[in-house]
Amino acid sequence: MKVYGITDIGRMRPINEDSYYLPQEGERFCAVADGMGGHNAGEVASAMAVDTFSRHMRDVQSITGQALREAVEFANEAVYEAALENEGMSGMGTTFSALAEEEDRAFIAHVGDSRVYLVRDNAIMQMTTDHTLVEEMVQKGMITPREARVHPRRNIITRALGTEPFVRVDIMQIDVRPGDAFFLCSDGMTNYVEEYEILQAALSGEDWPQKLRHLVSIALENGGADNITALFAVIEEAAT
Ligand code: CA
């Protein structure tokens, strides 16, 4: 797969607490993390999660859902222990959404409220379920998805990486085909950009970096009160 990434501090925040990982030569995985915690701890948490995850994935012989889960669990331990050992980082945590490709399969690992979408056959589908209070309320039928988008408590997440000694990781496996485009992003994107706008950008004639710049510009125009991070991971024809 070929992966393109962008991050923007947004218009309100003094620092960017999002981190992301793009595959290096020969690698087939990427990740987005959105950190939280006082002072600069959110920034530390997301960077540490991405770093620990990618170091672990590099040593994996064949990518499986279990391998991905273990890499995220390692990242959880690293952030959790750093938070215990450093007073200023107490309670820090991060969302974590990762994608890895193995032959004609992709695996998603997910914790928190960053998201992974799949664009295929001119349609977009959200692959991850937000670990948020409002999403739980939607699932229980207490509020509609539309109400969730403007709910005053929409920022409360119910699962994060690094805040507990153990983390429950959602793992998904998808059969992929050339042309599939995965979109990974932090909530600074999805709170300000509609799904159809992501689809429109993906289908536009622009190159992938330009599609990402366009989506960031929409998020900024619509408020940009949060850090904005997004990746497009495009599945290519398998090398023979
Ligand atoms: Ca955020």
GROMACS .gro file of C-alpha atoms and ligand atoms in nm:
model
  241
    1MET     CA    1   0.000   0.000   0.000
    2LYS     CA    2   0.100   0.359  -0.051
    3VAL     CA    3   0.028   0.593   0.239
    4TYR     CA    4   0.003   0.971   0.243
    5GLY     CA    5  -0.030   1.176   0.561
    6ILE     CA    6  -0.098   1.527   0.679
    7THR     CA    7  -0.124   1.696   1.016
    8ASP     CA    8  -0.223   2.050   1.109
    9ILE     CA    9  -0.221   2.215   1.451
   10GLY     CA   10  -0.558   2.378   1.377
   11ARG     CA   11  -0.661   2.729   1.471
   12MET     CA   12  -0.699   2.717   1.850
   13ARG     CA   13  -0.459   2.473   2.011
   14PRO     CA   14  -0.109   2.586   2.119
   15ILE     CA   15   0.045   2.246   2.037
   16ASN     CA   16  -0.027   1.951   1.813
   17GLU     CA   17  -0.097   1.641   2.026
   18ASP     CA   18  -0.170   1.416   1.726
   19SER     CA   19   0.096   1.179   1.592
   20TYR     CA   20   0.099   0.955   1.290
   21TYR     CA   21   0.318   0.693   1.131
   22LEU     CA   22   0.385   0.642   0.761
   23PRO     CA   23   0.542   0.316   0.642
   24GLN     CA   24   0.913   0.323   0.566
   25GLU     CA   25   1.067   0.127   0.280
   26GLY     CA   26   0.935  -0.231   0.288
   27GLU     CA   27   0.681  -0.170   0.566
   28ARG     CA   28   0.306  -0.212   0.528
   29PHE     CA   29   0.149  -0.044   0.827
   30CYS     CA   30   0.048   0.304   0.938
   31ALA     CA   31  -0.119   0.464   1.239
   32VAL     CA   32  -0.288   0.773   1.378
   33ALA     CA   33  -0.288   0.869   1.748
   34ASP     CA   34  -0.457   1.162   1.920
   35GLY     CA   35  -0.306   1.228   2.261
   36MET     CA   36  -0.463   1.371   2.573
   37GLY     CA   37  -0.329   1.484   2.908
   38GLY     CA   38  -0.214   1.803   3.078
   39HIS     CA   39   0.083   2.016   2.972
   40ASN     CA   40   0.256   1.839   2.684
   41ALA     CA   41   0.163   1.491   2.802
   42GLY     CA   42  -0.084   1.428   2.519
   43GLU     CA   43   0.187   1.492   2.266
   44VAL     CA   44   0.419   1.252   2.452
   45ALA     CA   45   0.152   0.983   2.474
   46SER     CA   46   0.062   0.985   2.105
   47ALA     CA   47   0.425   0.997   1.991
   48MET     CA   48   0.525   0.718   2.228
   49ALA     CA   49   0.232   0.501   2.118
   50VAL     CA   50   0.314   0.541   1.750
   51ASP     CA   51   0.683   0.483   1.812
   52THR     CA   52   0.640   0.171   2.027
   53PHE     CA   53   0.382   0.026   1.789
   54SER     CA   54   0.597   0.077   1.481
   55ARG     CA   55   0.911  -0.061   1.646
   56HIS     CA   56   0.721  -0.373   1.742
   57MET     CA   57   0.558  -0.413   1.399
   58ARG     CA   58   0.897  -0.391   1.229
   59ASP     CA   59   0.997  -0.719   1.396
   60VAL     CA   60   0.678  -0.903   1.301
   61GLN     CA   61   0.739  -1.179   1.046
   62SER     CA   62   0.389  -1.206   0.909
   63ILE     CA   63   0.116  -0.954   0.985
   64THR     CA   64  -0.189  -1.098   1.159
   65GLY     CA   65  -0.464  -0.953   1.374
   66GLN     CA   66  -0.291  -1.101   1.677
   67ALA     CA   67   0.043  -0.941   1.586
   68LEU     CA   68  -0.128  -0.607   1.549
   69ARG     CA   69  -0.305  -0.649   1.883
   70GLU     CA   70   0.024  -0.729   2.058
   71ALA     CA   71   0.194  -0.426   1.907
   72VAL     CA   72  -0.087  -0.204   2.039
   73GLU     CA   73  -0.066  -0.374   2.380
   74PHE     CA   74   0.308  -0.299   2.391
   75ALA     CA   75   0.231   0.063   2.312
   76ASN     CA   76  -0.026   0.067   2.591
   77GLU     CA   77   0.229  -0.061   2.841
   78ALA     CA   78   0.489   0.193   2.734
   79VAL     CA   79   0.252   0.488   2.773
   80TYR     CA   80   0.100   0.357   3.095
   81GLU     CA   81   0.440   0.304   3.257
   82ALA     CA   82   0.571   0.643   3.145
   83ALA     CA   83   0.261   0.804   3.297
   84LEU     CA   84   0.326   0.624   3.628
   85GLU     CA   85   0.692   0.720   3.637
   86ASN     CA   86   0.658   1.088   3.544
   87GLU     CA   87   0.443   1.304   3.764
   88GLY     CA   88   0.376   1.560   3.491
   89MET     CA   89   0.248   1.285   3.262
   90SER     CA   90   0.009   1.125   3.509
   91GLY     CA   91  -0.313   1.015   3.340
   92MET     CA   92  -0.194   1.078   2.987
   93GLY     CA   93  -0.336   0.864   2.712
   94THR     CA   94  -0.408   0.854   2.344
   95THR     CA   95  -0.645   0.721   2.084
   96PHE     CA   96  -0.489   0.471   1.847
   97SER     CA   97  -0.598   0.356   1.503
   98ALA     CA   98  -0.371   0.150   1.283
   99LEU     CA   99  -0.390  -0.027   0.949
  100ALA     CA  100  -0.163  -0.307   0.828
  101GLU     CA  101  -0.163  -0.495   0.501
  102GLU     CA  102  -0.066  -0.856   0.438
  103GLU     CA  103  -0.111  -0.980   0.079
  104ASP     CA  104  -0.479  -0.934  -0.003
  105ARG     CA  105  -0.589  -0.866   0.352
  106ALA     CA  106  -0.583  -0.560   0.572
  107PHE     CA  107  -0.607  -0.546   0.948
  108ILE     CA  108  -0.733  -0.258   1.156
  109ALA     CA  109  -0.653  -0.203   1.523
  110HIS     CA  110  -0.857   0.057   1.703
  111VAL     CA  111  -0.891   0.223   2.045
  112GLY     CA  112  -1.067   0.554   2.106
  113ASP     CA  113  -1.235   0.802   1.874
  114SER     CA  114  -0.997   0.840   1.585
  115ARG     CA  115  -1.151   0.665   1.286
  116VAL     CA  116  -1.081   0.442   0.991
  117TYR     CA  117  -1.298   0.464   0.680
  118LEU     CA  118  -1.284   0.260   0.363
  119VAL     CA  119  -1.353   0.414   0.023
  120ARG     CA  120  -1.444   0.143  -0.232
  121ASP     CA  121  -1.666   0.142  -0.541
  122ASN     CA  122  -1.751   0.512  -0.507
  123ALA     CA  123  -1.883   0.465  -0.153
  124ILE     CA  124  -1.744   0.535   0.192
  125MET     CA  125  -1.789   0.319   0.499
  126GLN     CA  126  -1.679   0.381   0.855
  127MET     CA  127  -1.491   0.069   0.964
  128THR     CA  128  -1.433   0.158   1.329
  129THR     CA  129  -1.677   0.225   1.611
  130ASP     CA  130  -1.594   0.525   1.829
  131HIS     CA  131  -1.523   0.439   2.190
  132THR     CA  132  -1.718   0.737   2.316
  133LEU     CA  133  -2.003   0.806   2.551
  134VAL     CA  134  -2.218   0.946   2.270
  135GLU     CA  135  -2.157   0.642   2.048
  136GLU     CA  136  -2.274   0.418   2.333
  137MET     CA  137  -2.584   0.638   2.363
  138VAL     CA  138  -2.643   0.601   1.987
  139GLN     CA  139  -2.606   0.222   2.012
  140LYS     CA  140  -2.863   0.215   2.292
  141GLY     CA  141  -3.100   0.429   2.087
  142MET     CA  142  -3.089   0.718   2.335
  143ILE     CA  143  -2.977   0.973   2.077
  144THR     CA  144  -2.944   0.982   1.699
  145PRO     CA  145  -2.607   0.998   1.519
  146ARG     CA  146  -2.697   1.354   1.420
  147GLU     CA  147  -2.753   1.450   1.785
  148ALA     CA  148  -2.425   1.281   1.878
  149ARG     CA  149  -2.234   1.515   1.646
  150VAL     CA  150  -2.339   1.823   1.846
  151HIS     CA  151  -2.380   1.665   2.189
  152PRO     CA  152  -2.207   1.865   2.468
  153ARG     CA  153  -2.037   1.549   2.597
  154ARG     CA  154  -1.926   1.421   2.257
  155ASN     CA  155  -1.557   1.451   2.355
  156ILE     CA  156  -1.578   1.194   2.634
  157ILE     CA  157  -1.401   0.878   2.529
  158THR     CA  158  -1.464   0.549   2.700
  159ARG     CA  159  -1.149   0.367   2.593
  160ALA     CA  160  -0.797   0.500   2.547
  161LEU     CA  161  -0.446   0.367   2.515
  162GLY     CA  162  -0.213   0.421   2.811
  163THR     CA  163  -0.464   0.509   3.082
  164GLU     CA  164  -0.503   0.155   3.220
  165PRO     CA  165  -0.255  -0.135   3.261
  166PHE     CA  166  -0.444  -0.337   2.999
  167VAL     CA  167  -0.625  -0.216   2.691
  168ARG     CA  168  -0.902  -0.379   2.493
  169VAL     CA  169  -0.822  -0.341   2.124
  170ASP     CA  170  -1.079  -0.376   1.845
  171ILE     CA  171  -0.930  -0.579   1.561
  172MET     CA  172  -1.086  -0.611   1.217
  173GLN     CA  173  -0.982  -0.806   0.912
  174ILE     CA  174  -1.086  -0.699   0.561
  175ASP     CA  175  -1.023  -0.855   0.221
  176VAL     CA  176  -0.881  -0.575   0.011
  177ARG     CA  177  -0.849  -0.509  -0.360
  178PRO     CA  178  -0.639  -0.269  -0.561
  179GLY     CA  179  -0.790   0.078  -0.555
  180ASP     CA  180  -0.929   0.050  -0.203
  181ALA     CA  181  -0.845   0.366  -0.010
  182PHE     CA  182  -0.846   0.369   0.368
  183PHE     CA  183  -0.881   0.701   0.546
  184LEU     CA  184  -0.745   0.723   0.901
  185CYS     CA  185  -0.802   1.044   1.096
  186SER     CA  186  -0.826   1.213   1.432
  187ASP     CA  187  -1.150   1.370   1.554
  188GLY     CA  188  -1.019   1.714   1.460
  189MET     CA  189  -1.108   1.603   1.108
  190THR     CA  190  -1.437   1.419   1.161
  191ASN     CA  191  -1.583   1.688   1.388
  192TYR     CA  192  -1.556   1.941   1.105
  193VAL     CA  193  -1.578   1.741   0.785
  194GLU     CA  194  -1.874   1.535   0.663
  195GLU     CA  195  -1.836   1.181   0.540
  196TYR     CA  196  -1.950   1.277   0.190
  197GLU     CA  197  -1.673   1.537   0.176
  198ILE     CA  198  -1.413   1.269   0.251
  199LEU     CA  199  -1.567   1.057  -0.026
  200GLN     CA  200  -1.570   1.351  -0.269
  201ALA     CA  201  -1.206   1.425  -0.193
  202ALA     CA  202  -1.109   1.059  -0.238
  203LEU     CA  203  -1.285   1.043  -0.576
  204SER     CA  204  -1.160   1.380  -0.703
  205GLY     CA  205  -0.896   1.398  -0.973
  206GLU     CA  206  -0.641   1.556  -0.740
  207ASP     CA  207  -0.335   1.363  -0.626
  208TRP     CA  208  -0.351   1.211  -0.276
  209PRO     CA  209  -0.150   1.481  -0.094
  210GLN     CA  210  -0.375   1.745  -0.249
  211LYS     CA  211  -0.690   1.555  -0.144
  212LEU     CA  212  -0.557   1.560   0.215
  213ARG     CA  213  -0.474   1.932   0.198
  214HIS     CA  214  -0.824   1.999   0.069
  215LEU     CA  215  -0.987   1.810   0.358
  216VAL     CA  216  -0.770   1.991   0.614
  217SER     CA  217  -0.874   2.324   0.459
  218ILE     CA  218  -1.242   2.229   0.502
  219ALA     CA  219  -1.180   2.136   0.869
  220LEU     CA  220  -1.005   2.469   0.925
  221GLU     CA  221  -1.282   2.666   0.754
  222ASN     CA  222  -1.545   2.492   0.968
  223GLY     CA  223  -1.376   2.582   1.295
  224GLY     CA  224  -1.046   2.399   1.324
  225ALA     CA  225  -1.065   2.407   1.704
  226ASP     CA  226  -0.863   2.087   1.733
  227ASN     CA  227  -0.551   1.932   1.582
  228ILE     CA  228  -0.625   1.770   1.247
  229THR     CA  229  -0.452   1.456   1.123
  230ALA     CA  230  -0.541   1.232   0.830
  231LEU     CA  231  -0.388   0.953   0.623
  232PHE     CA  232  -0.494   0.796   0.296
  233ALA     CA  233  -0.365   0.438   0.259
  234VAL     CA  234  -0.417   0.322  -0.097
  235ILE     CA  235  -0.406  -0.048  -0.182
  236GLU     CA  236  -0.195  -0.113  -0.488
  237GLU     CA  237  -0.174  -0.397  -0.737
  238ALA     CA  238   0.012  -0.681  -0.561
  239ALA     CA  239   0.375  -0.699  -0.668
  240THR     CA  240   0.444  -1.028  -0.845
  241CA      CA  241  -0.848   1.552   1.891
   0.00000   0.00000   0.00000
